[in-house]
Amino acid sequence: MEYNYSSPKLTARTIREGMYGAFASQAIEAGELVAVWGGRVVQWEEYKSLPVIEQMHSIQVEEGLYLVTPGMGDTADLINHSCSPNCGLRGQIALVALRDIPAGEEVTFDYAMCDGSPYDEFDCDCGSIHCRGRVTGQDWRLPELWARYAGYFSPYLQRRIDQIRGS
Ligand SMILES: [Zn+2]
């Protein structure tokens, strides 16, 4: 059973041993829908007790709520983080291209667009000029990201940002 929608232009590829990614098998245009994640919405208490593979295939969608894709996942679950991503969120569960993506390029988004709690923190070696070195559940607080990802944060994070900005 597949829980996610993946664009037919996405393909799964091995980056290195044990590390997978989703790549454009053909050109994707700016604004194009790349993936929609599905699954089960769980609260923090349950999230913590899930198998690691399911914790990895998850996205925070609201305060205290996580969308988890059961099982081994599929191509949409292989989309990795980058500090210079080519995709962004549209709503809580959909991913769209931020710019034209040529065939062969890895499809990525910045986990700061969805992470508002410390459920998926790691050292980043994405190699981009914007690389933060460490990805945390607090990265959404960075004003430089508010500008760069305007319109592409998960709605619950956008509410937090608007509150901080006093708008
Ligand atoms: Zn990085």
GROMACS .gro file of N, CA and C and ligand atoms in nm:
model
  502
    1MET      N    1   0.084  -0.119   0.000
    1MET     CA    2   0.000   0.000   0.000
    1MET      C    3   0.087   0.125   0.000
    2GLU      N    4   0.058   0.215  -0.091
    2GLU     CA    5   0.132   0.342  -0.092
    2GLU      C    6   0.049   0.450  -0.024
    3TYR      N    7   0.112   0.519   0.066
    3TYR     CA    8   0.044   0.623   0.142
    3TYR      C    9   0.066   0.760   0.081
    4ASN      N   10   0.173   0.774   0.002
    4ASN     CA   11   0.211   0.905  -0.050
    4ASN      C   12   0.181   0.917  -0.198
    5TYR      N   13   0.172   1.042  -0.243
    5TYR     CA   14   0.176   1.068  -0.387
    5TYR      C   15   0.317   1.116  -0.421
    6SER      N   16   0.378   1.056  -0.521
    6SER     CA   17   0.505   1.105  -0.573
    6SER      C   18   0.485   1.140  -0.719
    7SER      N   19   0.535   1.255  -0.760
    7SER     CA   20   0.528   1.292  -0.901
    7SER      C   21   0.591   1.180  -0.985
    8PRO      N   22   0.533   1.149  -1.102
    8PRO     CA   23   0.595   1.049  -1.189
    8PRO      C   24   0.734   1.092  -1.237
    9LYS      N   25   0.770   1.217  -1.214
    9LYS     CA   26   0.903   1.266  -1.251
    9LYS      C   27   1.007   1.243  -1.142
   10LEU      N   28   0.967   1.176  -1.034
   10LEU     CA   29   1.061   1.146  -0.924
   10LEU      C   30   1.108   1.002  -0.934
   11THR      N   31   1.233   0.981  -0.901
   11THR     CA   32   1.283   0.844  -0.895
   11THR      C   33   1.375   0.828  -0.775
   12ALA      N   34   1.371   0.710  -0.712
   12ALA     CA   35   1.456   0.685  -0.596
   12ALA      C   36   1.594   0.641  -0.643
   13ARG      N   37   1.696   0.691  -0.573
   13ARG     CA   38   1.833   0.655  -0.609
   13ARG      C   39   1.918   0.640  -0.484
   14THR      N   40   2.018   0.555  -0.493
   14THR     CA   41   2.114   0.542  -0.384
   14THR      C   42   2.217   0.654  -0.396
   15ILE      N   43   2.241   0.726  -0.287
   15ILE     CA   44   2.343   0.832  -0.286
   15ILE      C   45   2.477   0.772  -0.245
   16ARG      N   46   2.473   0.698  -0.136
   16ARG     CA   47   2.586   0.615  -0.096
   16ARG      C   48   2.527   0.500  -0.017
   17GLU      N   49   2.610   0.409   0.028
   17GLU     CA   50   2.555   0.290   0.093
   17GLU      C   51   2.464   0.327   0.210
   18GLY      N   52   2.341   0.276   0.204
   18GLY     CA   53   2.246   0.301   0.312
   18GLY      C   54   2.181   0.438   0.311
   19MET      N   55   2.216   0.519   0.209
   19MET     CA   56   2.163   0.657   0.201
   19MET      C   57   2.091   0.674   0.067
   20TYR      N   58   1.963   0.708   0.075
   20TYR     CA   59   1.884   0.718  -0.046
   20TYR      C   60   1.834   0.861  -0.065
   21GLY      N   61   1.795   0.891  -0.187
   21GLY     CA   62   1.738   1.022  -0.216
   21GLY      C   63   1.637   1.011  -0.327
   22ALA      N   64   1.561   1.120  -0.346
   22ALA     CA   65   1.465   1.128  -0.456
   22ALA      C   66   1.522   1.225  -0.559
   23PHE      N   67   1.525   1.183  -0.682
   23PHE     CA   68   1.585   1.263  -0.789
   23PHE      C   69   1.483   1.290  -0.899
   24ALA      N   70   1.502   1.401  -0.971
   24ALA     CA   71   1.419   1.431  -1.087
   24ALA      C   72   1.463   1.342  -1.202
   25SER      N   73   1.372   1.260  -1.251
   25SER     CA   74   1.405   1.175  -1.366
   25SER      C   75   1.385   1.252  -1.496
   26GLN      N   76   1.308   1.361  -1.489
   26GLN     CA   77   1.296   1.456  -1.599
   26GLN      C   78   1.276   1.594  -1.540
   27ALA      N   79   1.285   1.696  -1.622
   27ALA     CA   80   1.278   1.834  -1.571
   27ALA      C   81   1.145   1.861  -1.501
   28ILE      N   82   1.153   1.933  -1.389
   28ILE     CA   83   1.036   1.974  -1.311
   28ILE      C   84   1.032   2.126  -1.314
   29GLU      N   85   0.914   2.182  -1.339
   29GLU     CA   86   0.903   2.328  -1.349
   29GLU      C   87   0.876   2.391  -1.212
   30ALA      N   88   0.920   2.515  -1.197
   30ALA     CA   89   0.892   2.592  -1.074
   30ALA      C   90   0.742   2.588  -1.046
   31GLY      N   91   0.705   2.562  -0.922
   31GLY     CA   92   0.564   2.560  -0.883
   31GLY      C   93   0.497   2.426  -0.899
   32GLU      N   94   0.563   2.334  -0.966
   32GLU     CA   95   0.503   2.203  -0.991
   32GLU      C   96   0.494   2.120  -0.862
   33LEU      N   97   0.386   2.044  -0.850
   33LEU     CA   98   0.368   1.955  -0.736
   33LEU      C   99   0.464   1.837  -0.746
   34VAL      N  100   0.539   1.814  -0.640
   34VAL     CA  101   0.642   1.710  -0.640
   34VAL      C  102   0.598   1.588  -0.559
   35ALA      N  103   0.534   1.613  -0.445
   35ALA     CA  104   0.490   1.501  -0.360
   35ALA      C  105   0.383   1.548  -0.264
   36VAL      N  106   0.300   1.453  -0.220
   36VAL     CA  107   0.206   1.476  -0.110
   36VAL      C  108   0.220   1.357  -0.016
   37TRP      N  109   0.247   1.389   0.111
   37TRP     CA  110   0.265   1.281   0.208
   37TRP      C  111   0.133   1.242   0.272
   38GLY      N  112   0.119   1.112   0.298
   38GLY     CA  113   0.000   1.062   0.366
   38GLY      C  114   0.040   0.970   0.478
   39GLY      N  115  -0.058   0.921   0.550
   39GLY     CA  116  -0.030   0.828   0.659
   39GLY      C  117  -0.122   0.850   0.776
   40ARG      N  118  -0.065   0.847   0.892
   40ARG     CA  119  -0.141   0.852   1.016
   40ARG      C  120  -0.093   0.970   1.098
   41VAL      N  121  -0.185   1.043   1.158
   41VAL     CA  122  -0.147   1.157   1.242
   41VAL      C  123  -0.142   1.111   1.388
   42VAL      N  124  -0.026   1.129   1.451
   42VAL     CA  125  -0.009   1.083   1.589
   42VAL      C  126   0.038   1.197   1.678
   43GLN      N  127   0.013   1.184   1.807
   43GLN     CA  128   0.061   1.282   1.904
   43GLN      C  129   0.200   1.242   1.952
   44TRP      N  130   0.266   1.335   2.019
   44TRP     CA  131   0.405   1.318   2.059
   44TRP      C  132   0.429   1.189   2.138
   45GLU      N  133   0.342   1.159   2.232
   45GLU     CA  134   0.360   1.041   2.316
   45GLU      C  135   0.370   0.915   2.232
   46GLU      N  136   0.284   0.905   2.132
   46GLU     CA  137   0.287   0.787   2.045
   46GLU      C  138   0.406   0.794   1.949
   47TYR      N  139   0.433   0.914   1.899
   47TYR     CA  140   0.543   0.930   1.805
   47TYR      C  141   0.674   0.874   1.862
   48LYS      N  142   0.700   0.909   1.988
   48LYS     CA  143   0.825   0.868   2.055
   48LYS      C  144   0.843   0.717   2.059
   49SER      N  145   0.730   0.643   2.061
   49SER     CA  146   0.737   0.497   2.077
   49SER      C  147   0.739   0.424   1.944
   50LEU      N  148   0.736   0.497   1.833
   50LEU     CA  149   0.731   0.432   1.701
   50LEU      C  150   0.869   0.379   1.662
   51PRO      N  151   0.873   0.279   1.573
   51PRO     CA  152   1.001   0.232   1.520
   51PRO      C  153   1.076   0.347   1.451
   52VAL      N  154   1.209   0.343   1.458
   52VAL     CA  155   1.292   0.451   1.404
   52VAL      C  156   1.261   0.478   1.256
   53ILE      N  157   1.239   0.372   1.179
   53ILE     CA  158   1.213   0.389   1.037
   53ILE      C  159   1.087   0.474   1.014
   54GLU      N  160   0.986   0.456   1.101
   54GLU     CA  161   0.864   0.536   1.088
   54GLU      C  162   0.885   0.677   1.139
   55GLN      N  163   0.968   0.692   1.242
   55GLN     CA  164   1.000   0.827   1.289
   55GLN      C  165   1.071   0.906   1.180
   56MET      N  166   1.154   0.835   1.101
   56MET     CA  167   1.227   0.902   0.994
   56MET      C  168   1.132   0.944   0.881
   57HIS      N  169   1.027   0.865   0.860
   57HIS     CA  170   0.931   0.895   0.754
   57HIS      C  171   0.812   0.970   0.813
   58SER      N  172   0.842   1.086   0.866
   58SER     CA  173   0.735   1.163   0.931
   58SER      C  174   0.761   1.312   0.911
   59ILE      N  175   0.656   1.389   0.936
   59ILE     CA  176   0.667   1.534   0.923
   59ILE      C  177   0.573   1.595   1.025
   60GLN      N  178   0.622   1.698   1.095
   60GLN     CA  179   0.534   1.766   1.190
   60GLN      C  180   0.435   1.850   1.112
   61VAL      N  181   0.305   1.837   1.144
   61VAL     CA  182   0.201   1.906   1.067
   61VAL      C  183   0.124   2.010   1.148
   62GLU      N  184   0.138   2.005   1.280
   62GLU     CA  185   0.070   2.101   1.368
   62GLU      C  186   0.142   2.098   1.502
   63GLU      N  187   0.101   2.187   1.593
   63GLU     CA  188   0.158   2.184   1.727
   63GLU      C  189   0.130   2.046   1.788
   64GLY      N  190   0.238   1.970   1.816
   64GLY     CA  191   0.222   1.841   1.882
   64GLY      C  192   0.169   1.728   1.796
   65LEU      N  193   0.157   1.750   1.666
   65LEU     CA  194   0.101   1.646   1.579
   65LEU      C  195   0.198   1.614   1.465
   66TYR      N  196   0.212   1.485   1.438
   66TYR     CA  197   0.308   1.435   1.341
   66TYR      C  198   0.238   1.342   1.244
   67LEU      N  199   0.264   1.362   1.116
   67LEU     CA  200   0.213   1.272   1.014
   67LEU      C  201   0.320   1.165   0.990
   68VAL      N  202   0.282   1.040   1.009
   68VAL     CA  203   0.376   0.929   0.999
   68VAL      C  204   0.333   0.838   0.886
   69THR      N  205   0.427   0.806   0.796
   69THR     CA  206   0.398   0.710   0.691
   69THR      C  207   0.434   0.571   0.742
   70PRO      N  208   0.335   0.483   0.757
   70PRO     CA  209   0.364   0.349   0.809
   70PRO      C  210   0.449   0.267   0.711
   71GLY      N  211   0.515   0.167   0.764
   71GLY     CA  212   0.590   0.073   0.680
   71GLY      C  213   0.721   0.129   0.630
   72MET      N  214   0.767   0.074   0.519
   72MET     CA  215   0.901   0.106   0.469
   72MET      C  216   0.905   0.237   0.391
   73GLY      N  217   0.789   0.287   0.352
   73GLY     CA  218   0.787   0.413   0.278
   73GLY      C  219   0.814   0.394   0.130
   74ASP      N  220   0.809   0.504   0.057
   74ASP     CA  221   0.832   0.499  -0.088
   74ASP      C  222   0.911   0.623  -0.129
   75THR      N  223   0.912   0.656  -0.256
   75THR     CA  224   1.000   0.763  -0.305
   75THR      C  225   0.980   0.894  -0.229
   76ALA      N  226   0.855   0.929  -0.202
   76ALA     CA  227   0.829   1.057  -0.134
   76ALA      C  228   0.890   1.060   0.006
   77ASP      N  229   0.912   0.944   0.064
   77ASP     CA  230   0.973   0.937   0.198
   77ASP      C  231   1.125   0.948   0.193
   78LEU      N  232   1.181   0.950   0.073
   78LEU     CA  233   1.327   0.956   0.058
   78LEU      C  234   1.377   1.097   0.030
   79ILE      N  235   1.286   1.194   0.032
   79ILE     CA  236   1.326   1.332   0.000
   79ILE      C  237   1.406   1.388   0.117
   80ASN      N  238   1.530   1.424   0.089
   80ASN     CA  239   1.624   1.465   0.193
   80ASN      C  240   1.619   1.614   0.220
   81HIS      N  241   1.683   1.650   0.332
   81HIS     CA  242   1.700   1.789   0.369
   81HIS      C  243   1.816   1.852   0.291
   82SER      N  244   1.802   1.981   0.257
   82SER     CA  245   1.916   2.062   0.213
   82SER      C  246   1.898   2.201   0.270
   83CYS      N  247   2.007   2.268   0.304
   83CYS     CA  248   2.000   2.407   0.350
   83CYS      C  249   1.985   2.502   0.232
   84SER      N  250   1.998   2.452   0.110
   84SER     CA  251   1.967   2.528  -0.012
   84SER      C  252   1.874   2.444  -0.098
   85PRO      N  253   1.750   2.429  -0.055
   85PRO     CA  254   1.659   2.333  -0.119
   85PRO      C  255   1.605   2.384  -0.252
   86ASN      N  256   1.554   2.289  -0.332
   86ASN     CA  257   1.487   2.328  -0.456
   86ASN      C  258   1.336   2.310  -0.447
   87CYS      N  259   1.287   2.268  -0.328
   87CYS     CA  260   1.143   2.253  -0.307
   87CYS      C  261   1.102   2.315  -0.175
   88GLY      N  262   0.971   2.343  -0.162
   88GLY     CA  263   0.918   2.399  -0.039
   88GLY      C  264   0.779   2.344  -0.013
   89LEU      N  265   0.730   2.366   0.109
   89LEU     CA  266   0.597   2.315   0.144
   89LEU      C  267   0.487   2.403   0.087
   90ARG      N  268   0.378   2.339   0.050
   90ARG     CA  269   0.254   2.410   0.020
   90ARG      C  270   0.150   2.349   0.112
   91GLY      N  271   0.116   2.422   0.219
   91GLY     CA  272   0.034   2.361   0.324
   91GLY      C  273   0.121   2.271   0.409
   92GLN      N  274   0.057   2.175   0.478
   92GLN     CA  275   0.132   2.090   0.571
   92GLN      C  276   0.197   1.970   0.503
   93ILE      N  277   0.136   1.918   0.395
   93ILE     CA  278   0.174   1.784   0.347
   93ILE      C  279   0.214   1.781   0.201
   94ALA      N  280   0.213   1.894   0.134
   94ALA     CA  281   0.247   1.893  -0.009
   94ALA      C  282   0.379   1.966  -0.033
   95LEU      N  283   0.453   1.917  -0.131
   95LEU     CA  284   0.583   1.972  -0.165
   95LEU      C  285   0.578   2.020  -0.310
   96VAL      N  286   0.626   2.144  -0.333
   96VAL     CA  287   0.629   2.199  -0.469
   96VAL      C  288   0.771   2.247  -0.501
   97ALA      N  289   0.800   2.257  -0.629
   97ALA     CA  290   0.933   2.304  -0.672
   97ALA      C  291   0.942   2.456  -0.652
   98LEU      N  292   1.053   2.500  -0.590
   98LEU     CA  293   1.078   2.644  -0.570
   98LEU      C  294   1.130   2.710  -0.696
   99ARG      N  295   1.189   2.630  -0.780
   99ARG     CA  296   1.249   2.680  -0.905
   99ARG      C  297   1.248   2.564  -1.004
  100ASP      N  298   1.289   2.591  -1.127
  100ASP     CA  299   1.301   2.481  -1.224
  100ASP      C  300   1.409   2.384  -1.175
  101ILE      N  301   1.379   2.256  -1.184
  101ILE     CA  302   1.473   2.153  -1.140
  101ILE      C  303   1.510   2.068  -1.262
  102PRO      N  304   1.636   2.070  -1.301
  102PRO     CA  305   1.674   1.992  -1.419
  102PRO      C  306   1.675   1.842  -1.390
  103ALA      N  307   1.659   1.763  -1.495
  103ALA     CA  308   1.665   1.617  -1.481
  103ALA      C  309   1.798   1.579  -1.419
  104GLY      N  310   1.794   1.484  -1.328
  104GLY     CA  311   1.916   1.434  -1.267
  104GLY      C  312   1.949   1.497  -1.133
  105GLU      N  313   1.885   1.611  -1.101
  105GLU     CA  314   1.914   1.680  -0.974
  105GLU      C  315   1.836   1.616  -0.860
  106GLU      N  316   1.899   1.612  -0.742
  106GLU     CA  317   1.827   1.560  -0.626
  106GLU      C  318   1.721   1.661  -0.582
  107VAL      N  319   1.605   1.610  -0.545
  107VAL     CA  320   1.495   1.693  -0.497
  107VAL      C  321   1.505   1.701  -0.344
  108THR      N  322   1.506   1.825  -0.291
  108THR     CA  323   1.526   1.844  -0.147
  108THR      C  324   1.433   1.954  -0.096
  109PHE      N  325   1.413   1.956   0.035
  109PHE     CA  326   1.353   2.072   0.099
  109PHE      C  327   1.424   2.096   0.231
  110ASP      N  328   1.400   2.212   0.291
  110ASP     CA  329   1.466   2.246   0.418
  110ASP      C  330   1.372   2.204   0.531
  111TYR      N  331   1.421   2.117   0.620
  111TYR     CA  332   1.334   2.067   0.726
  111TYR      C  333   1.291   2.179   0.821
  112ALA      N  334   1.358   2.295   0.813
  112ALA     CA  335   1.313   2.410   0.891
  112ALA      C  336   1.173   2.454   0.850
  113MET      N  337   1.129   2.416   0.731
  113MET     CA  338   0.996   2.453   0.684
  113MET      C  339   0.885   2.379   0.757
  114CYS      N  340   0.921   2.268   0.823
  114CYS     CA  341   0.818   2.188   0.890
  114CYS      C  342   0.851   2.154   1.035
  115ASP      N  343   0.979   2.160   1.073
  115ASP     CA  344   1.017   2.114   1.208
  115ASP      C  345   1.001   2.226   1.310
  116GLY      N  346   0.914   2.204   1.407
  116GLY     CA  347   0.895   2.304   1.512
  116GLY      C  348   0.920   2.246   1.650
  117SER      N  349   0.979   2.127   1.655
  117SER     CA  350   1.013   2.062   1.781
  117SER      C  351   1.132   1.970   1.753
  118PRO      N  352   1.202   1.930   1.860
  118PRO     CA  353   1.329   1.858   1.839
  118PRO      C  354   1.310   1.710   1.810
  119TYR      N  355   1.233   1.675   1.707
  119TYR     CA  356   1.208   1.533   1.679
  119TYR      C  357   1.302   1.476   1.575
  120ASP      N  358   1.373   1.562   1.502
  120ASP     CA  359   1.458   1.512   1.394
  120ASP      C  360   1.576   1.607   1.377
  121GLU      N  361   1.673   1.602   1.469
  121GLU     CA  362   1.787   1.692   1.465
  121GLU      C  363   1.911   1.615   1.422
  122PHE      N  364   1.994   1.677   1.343
  122PHE     CA  365   2.111   1.606   1.291
  122PHE      C  366   2.215   1.705   1.240
  123ASP      N  367   2.340   1.658   1.228
  123ASP     CA  368   2.445   1.738   1.167
  123ASP      C  369   2.426   1.732   1.016
  124CYS      N  370   2.437   1.848   0.952
  124CYS     CA  371   2.414   1.855   0.807
  124CYS      C  372   2.546   1.876   0.735
  125ASP      N  373   2.565   1.800   0.628
  125ASP     CA  374   2.682   1.822   0.544
  125ASP      C  375   2.637   1.838   0.398
  126CYS      N  376   2.528   1.915   0.382
  126CYS     CA  377   2.471   1.931   0.247
  126CYS      C  378   2.567   2.006   0.155
  127GLY      N  379   2.662   2.079   0.215
  127GLY     CA  380   2.765   2.140   0.132
  127GLY      C  381   2.726   2.270   0.066
  128SER      N  382   2.606   2.320   0.091
  128SER     CA  383   2.565   2.445   0.027
  128SER      C  384   2.624   2.564   0.102
  129ILE      N  385   2.626   2.679   0.036
  129ILE     CA  386   2.681   2.799   0.102
  129ILE      C  387   2.598   2.841   0.222
  130HIS      N  388   2.470   2.799   0.224
  130HIS     CA  389   2.382   2.834   0.335
  130HIS      C  390   2.383   2.728   0.445
  131CYS      N  391   2.468   2.627   0.434
  131CYS     CA  392   2.458   2.514   0.528
  131CYS      C  393   2.473   2.562   0.672
  132ARG      N  394   2.378   2.519   0.756
  132ARG     CA  395   2.377   2.560   0.897
  132ARG      C  396   2.464   2.468   0.983
  133GLY      N  397   2.512   2.357   0.926
  133GLY     CA  398   2.597   2.265   1.000
  133GLY      C  399   2.520   2.172   1.091
  134ARG      N  400   2.415   2.224   1.151
  134ARG     CA  401   2.329   2.143   1.236
  134ARG      C  402   2.184   2.184   1.209
  135VAL      N  403   2.098   2.085   1.191
  135VAL     CA  404   1.956   2.111   1.167
  135VAL      C  405   1.880   2.079   1.296
  136THR      N  406   1.803   2.176   1.346
  136THR     CA  407   1.732   2.157   1.472
  136THR      C  408   1.585   2.198   1.458
  137GLY      N  409   1.509   2.169   1.562
  137GLY     CA  410   1.368   2.207   1.565
  137GLY      C  411   1.346   2.354   1.591
  138GLN      N  412   1.455   2.431   1.604
  138GLN     CA  413   1.446   2.576   1.629
  138GLN      C  414   1.482   2.660   1.507
  139ASP      N  415   1.520   2.593   1.398
  139ASP     CA  416   1.572   2.667   1.282
  139ASP      C  417   1.468   2.760   1.219
  140TRP      N  418   1.339   2.726   1.234
  140TRP     CA  419   1.233   2.811   1.179
  140TRP      C  420   1.239   2.952   1.237
  141ARG      N  421   1.309   2.971   1.352
  141ARG     CA  422   1.319   3.102   1.416
  141ARG      C  423   1.414   3.199   1.345
  142LEU      N  424   1.490   3.149   1.248
  142LEU     CA  425   1.592   3.233   1.184
  142LEU      C  426   1.528   3.329   1.083
  143PRO      N  427   1.538   3.461   1.109
  143PRO     CA  428   1.474   3.559   1.019
  143PRO      C  429   1.522   3.547   0.874
  144GLU      N  430   1.648   3.505   0.854
  144GLU     CA  431   1.693   3.494   0.714
  144GLU      C  432   1.615   3.385   0.640
  145LEU      N  433   1.567   3.284   0.714
  145LEU     CA  434   1.486   3.181   0.651
  145LEU      C  435   1.344   3.230   0.624
  146TRP      N  436   1.292   3.318   0.711
  146TRP     CA  437   1.158   3.374   0.689
  146TRP      C  438   1.154   3.441   0.552
  147ALA      N  439   1.265   3.513   0.520
  147ALA     CA  440   1.270   3.584   0.392
  147ALA      C  441   1.286   3.485   0.277
  148ARG      N  442   1.378   3.391   0.296
  148ARG     CA  443   1.411   3.301   0.186
  148ARG      C  444   1.296   3.206   0.153
  149TYR      N  445   1.221   3.165   0.258
  149TYR     CA  446   1.115   3.065   0.237
  149TYR      C  447   0.976   3.123   0.254
  150ALA      N  448   0.961   3.252   0.232
  150ALA     CA  449   0.829   3.315   0.249
  150ALA      C  450   0.725   3.241   0.165
  151GLY      N  451   0.617   3.198   0.231
  151GLY     CA  452   0.510   3.125   0.161
  151GLY      C  453   0.530   2.976   0.158
  152TYR      N  454   0.643   2.928   0.209
  152TYR     CA  455   0.673   2.784   0.200
  152TYR      C  456   0.694   2.718   0.336
  153PHE      N  457   0.655   2.786   0.444
  153PHE     CA  458   0.657   2.722   0.575
  153PHE      C  459   0.524   2.650   0.598
  154SER      N  460   0.529   2.546   0.680
  154SER     CA  461   0.406   2.482   0.723
  154SER      C  462   0.319   2.586   0.794
  155PRO      N  463   0.187   2.581   0.775
  155PRO     CA  464   0.100   2.686   0.831
  155PRO      C  465   0.116   2.707   0.981
  156TYR      N  466   0.140   2.601   1.059
  156TYR     CA  467   0.152   2.622   1.203
  156TYR      C  468   0.280   2.699   1.237
  157LEU      N  469   0.386   2.681   1.157
  157LEU     CA  470   0.508   2.759   1.178
  157LEU      C  471   0.489   2.903   1.131
  158GLN      N  472   0.416   2.921   1.022
  158GLN     CA  473   0.389   3.057   0.975
  158GLN      C  474   0.312   3.135   1.081
  159ARG      N  475   0.220   3.068   1.152
  159ARG     CA  476   0.147   3.134   1.262
  159ARG      C  477   0.245   3.180   1.370
  160ARG      N  478   0.339   3.090   1.406
  160ARG     CA  479   0.439   3.127   1.507
  160ARG      C  480   0.522   3.246   1.461
  161ILE      N  481   0.565   3.242   1.334
  161ILE     CA  482   0.648   3.350   1.279
  161ILE      C  483   0.571   3.482   1.281
  162ASP      N  484   0.444   3.477   1.238
  162ASP     CA  485   0.361   3.599   1.237
  162ASP      C  486   0.348   3.655   1.378
  163GLN      N  487   0.338   3.566   1.476
  163GLN     CA  488   0.326   3.610   1.614
  163GLN      C  489   0.452   3.684   1.660
  164ILE      N  490   0.567   3.626   1.627
  164ILE     CA  491   0.695   3.689   1.664
  164ILE      C  492   0.710   3.824   1.596
  165ARG      N  493   0.668   3.830   1.472
  165ARG     CA  494   0.679   3.955   1.397
  165ARG      C  495   0.574   4.057   1.441
  166GLY      N  496   0.474   4.010   1.515
  166GLY     CA  497   0.369   4.099   1.563
  166GLY      C  498   0.273   4.142   1.453
  167SER      N  499   0.260   4.057   1.351
  167SER     CA  500   0.165   4.092   1.244
  167SER      C  501   0.038   4.012   1.256
  168ZN      ZN  502   2.322   2.191   0.526
   0.00000   0.00000   0.00000
